[in-house]
Coordinates of C-alpha atoms in Angstrom, one line a residue:
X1 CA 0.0 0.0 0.0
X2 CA 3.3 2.6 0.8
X3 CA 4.6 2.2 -2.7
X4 CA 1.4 2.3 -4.2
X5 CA 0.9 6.3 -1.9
X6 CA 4.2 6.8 -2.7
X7 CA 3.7 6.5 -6.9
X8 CA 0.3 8.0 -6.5
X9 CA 2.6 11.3 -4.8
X10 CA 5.2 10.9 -7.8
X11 CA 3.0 11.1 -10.0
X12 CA 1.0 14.2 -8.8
X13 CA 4.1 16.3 -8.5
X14 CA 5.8 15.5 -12.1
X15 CA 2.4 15.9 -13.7
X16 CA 1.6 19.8 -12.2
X17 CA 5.4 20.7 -13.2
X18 CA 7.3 20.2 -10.2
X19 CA 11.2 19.7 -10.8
X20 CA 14.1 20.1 -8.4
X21 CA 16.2 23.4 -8.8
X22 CA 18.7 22.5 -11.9
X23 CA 16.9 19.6 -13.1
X24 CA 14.2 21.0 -15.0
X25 CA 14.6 20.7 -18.8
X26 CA 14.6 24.4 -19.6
X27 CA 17.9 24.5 -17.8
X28 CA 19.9 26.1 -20.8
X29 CA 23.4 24.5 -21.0
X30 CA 26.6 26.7 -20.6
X31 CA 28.1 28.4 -23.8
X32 CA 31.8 28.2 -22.8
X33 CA 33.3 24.9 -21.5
X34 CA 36.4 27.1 -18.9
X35 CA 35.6 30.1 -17.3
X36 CA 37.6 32.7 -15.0
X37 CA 36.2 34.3 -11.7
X38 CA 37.7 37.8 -11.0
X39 CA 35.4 38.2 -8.4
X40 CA 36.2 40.1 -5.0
X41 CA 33.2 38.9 -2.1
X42 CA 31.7 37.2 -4.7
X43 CA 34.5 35.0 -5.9
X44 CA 33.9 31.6 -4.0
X45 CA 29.8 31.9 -4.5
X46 CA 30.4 32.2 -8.1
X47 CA 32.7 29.6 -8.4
X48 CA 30.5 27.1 -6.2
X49 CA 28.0 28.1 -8.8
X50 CA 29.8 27.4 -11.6
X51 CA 31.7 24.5 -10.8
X52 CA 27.9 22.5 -10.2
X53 CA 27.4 23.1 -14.4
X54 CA 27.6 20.3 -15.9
X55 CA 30.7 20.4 -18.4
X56 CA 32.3 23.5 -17.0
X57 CA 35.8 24.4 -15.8
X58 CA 36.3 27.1 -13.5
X59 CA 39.7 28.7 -13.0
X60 CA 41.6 27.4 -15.9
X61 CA 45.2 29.3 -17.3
X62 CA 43.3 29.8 -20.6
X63 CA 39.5 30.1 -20.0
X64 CA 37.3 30.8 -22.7
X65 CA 35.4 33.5 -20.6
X66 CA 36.5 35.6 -17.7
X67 CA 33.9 36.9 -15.4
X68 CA 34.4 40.0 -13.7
X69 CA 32.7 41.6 -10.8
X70 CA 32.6 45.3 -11.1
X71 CA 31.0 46.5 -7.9
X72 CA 29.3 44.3 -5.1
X73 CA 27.6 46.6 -2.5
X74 CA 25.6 45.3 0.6
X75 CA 23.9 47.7 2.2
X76 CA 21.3 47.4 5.5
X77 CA 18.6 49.9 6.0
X78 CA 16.0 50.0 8.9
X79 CA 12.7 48.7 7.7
X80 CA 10.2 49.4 10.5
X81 CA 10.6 50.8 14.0
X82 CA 8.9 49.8 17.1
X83 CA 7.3 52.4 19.9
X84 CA 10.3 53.3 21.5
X85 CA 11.5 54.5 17.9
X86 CA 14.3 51.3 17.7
X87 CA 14.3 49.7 14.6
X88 CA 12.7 46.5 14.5
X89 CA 13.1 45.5 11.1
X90 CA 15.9 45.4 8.7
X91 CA 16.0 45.1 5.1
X92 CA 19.5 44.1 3.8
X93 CA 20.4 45.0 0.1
X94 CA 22.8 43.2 -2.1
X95 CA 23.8 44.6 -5.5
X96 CA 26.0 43.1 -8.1
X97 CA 27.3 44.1 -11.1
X98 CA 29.2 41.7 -13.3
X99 CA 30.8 41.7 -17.0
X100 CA 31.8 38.8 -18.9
X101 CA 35.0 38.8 -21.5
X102 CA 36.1 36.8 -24.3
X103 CA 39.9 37.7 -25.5
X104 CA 39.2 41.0 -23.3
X105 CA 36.2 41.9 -25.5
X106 CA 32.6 42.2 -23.4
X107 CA 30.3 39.9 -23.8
X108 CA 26.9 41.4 -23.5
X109 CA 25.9 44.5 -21.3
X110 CA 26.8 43.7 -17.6
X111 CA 24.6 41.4 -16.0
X112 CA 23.5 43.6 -12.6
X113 CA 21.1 41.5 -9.8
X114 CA 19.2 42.6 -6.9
X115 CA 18.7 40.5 -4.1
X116 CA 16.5 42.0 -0.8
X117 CA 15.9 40.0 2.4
X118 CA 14.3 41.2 5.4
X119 CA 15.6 41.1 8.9
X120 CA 13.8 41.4 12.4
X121 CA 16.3 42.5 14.9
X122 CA 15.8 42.6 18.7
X123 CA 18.3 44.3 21.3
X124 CA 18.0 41.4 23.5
X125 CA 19.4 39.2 20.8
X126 CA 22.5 40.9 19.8
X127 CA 25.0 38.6 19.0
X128 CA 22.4 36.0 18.1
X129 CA 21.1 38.4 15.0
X130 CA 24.8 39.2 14.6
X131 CA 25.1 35.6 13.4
X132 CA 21.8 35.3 11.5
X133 CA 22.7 38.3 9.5
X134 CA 26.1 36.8 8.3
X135 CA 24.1 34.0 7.6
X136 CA 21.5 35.8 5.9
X137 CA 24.7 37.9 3.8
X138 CA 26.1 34.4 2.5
X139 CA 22.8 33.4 1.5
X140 CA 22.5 36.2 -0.2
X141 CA 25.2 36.3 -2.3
X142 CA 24.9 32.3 -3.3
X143 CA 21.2 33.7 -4.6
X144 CA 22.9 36.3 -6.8
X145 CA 25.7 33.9 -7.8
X146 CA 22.6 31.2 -9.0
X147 CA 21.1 34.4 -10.7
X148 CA 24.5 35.6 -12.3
X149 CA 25.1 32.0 -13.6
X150 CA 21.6 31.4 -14.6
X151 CA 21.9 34.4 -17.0
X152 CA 25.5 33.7 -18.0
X153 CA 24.1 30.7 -19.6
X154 CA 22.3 33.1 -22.4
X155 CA 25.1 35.0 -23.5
X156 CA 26.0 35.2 -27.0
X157 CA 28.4 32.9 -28.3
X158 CA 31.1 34.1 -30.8
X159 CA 33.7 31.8 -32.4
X160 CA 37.3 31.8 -32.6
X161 CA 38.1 32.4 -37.2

């Protein structure tokens, strides 16, 4: 009877679309086979991205595509406030702005992603939200590496004649 609840389930979610992130059939393979990180904070999230394409090489002496971070800002700004006028809620903000090369020719316009989470904050949990916003910061950034890579994946290709 389990296997027959546990098919029934199977089926249910493959039929209304449901796929597990990087599975689905849509996923558009790379372009270039070895790419090149120049990428300040954002280096290793990149690279973890990259590196979970299939067919790709990150880091290589000769890459076929350098990708270059031009500005990463994070920036934290007080969301709501509670009756004693202390903020209450944060809302962090991480910007990127990336390029993409071939033989030091741009690839594209720079890809530029937005990611916004927010943060409730309490004095009597200092360190404790000191943590959870580092945790929430790294988070962050692997979401913008996913949505960097995701769109790197379109970018024109141009031959070597």
């Amino acid at each position: 009877m389990k296997n027959w609840l546990v098919l029934a389930i199977l089926f249910g979610l493959t039929s209304c679309g449901f796929h597990l992130k990087g599975t689905s059939a849509f996923d558009a393979p790379m372009p270039y086979h070895s790419w090149k990180i120049d990428g300040g904070s954002m280096q290793r999230a990149l690279e973890v991205v990259l590196r979970r394409q299939p067919d790709v090489i990150v880091n290589t002496e000769k890459p076929d595509v350098v990708v270059k971070v031009i500005s990463a800002t994070q920036d934290s700004s007080t969301s709501a406030v509670d009756l004693s006028g202390g903020a209450s809620e944060y809302l962090l903000t991480l910007n990127v702005s990336v390029q993409a090369y071939r033989h030091d020719q741009p690839l594209g316009n720079p890809i530029q992603v937005t990611v916004n989470r927010y943060m409730d904050y309490s004095d009597h949990e200092v360190l404790a939200k000191e943590d959870e916003q580092r945790m929430i910061w790294r988070d962050m950034r692997t979401d913008a590496a996913e949505q960097i890579v995701r769109r790197l994946a379109f970018l024109p290709v141009i031959t070597d004649e």
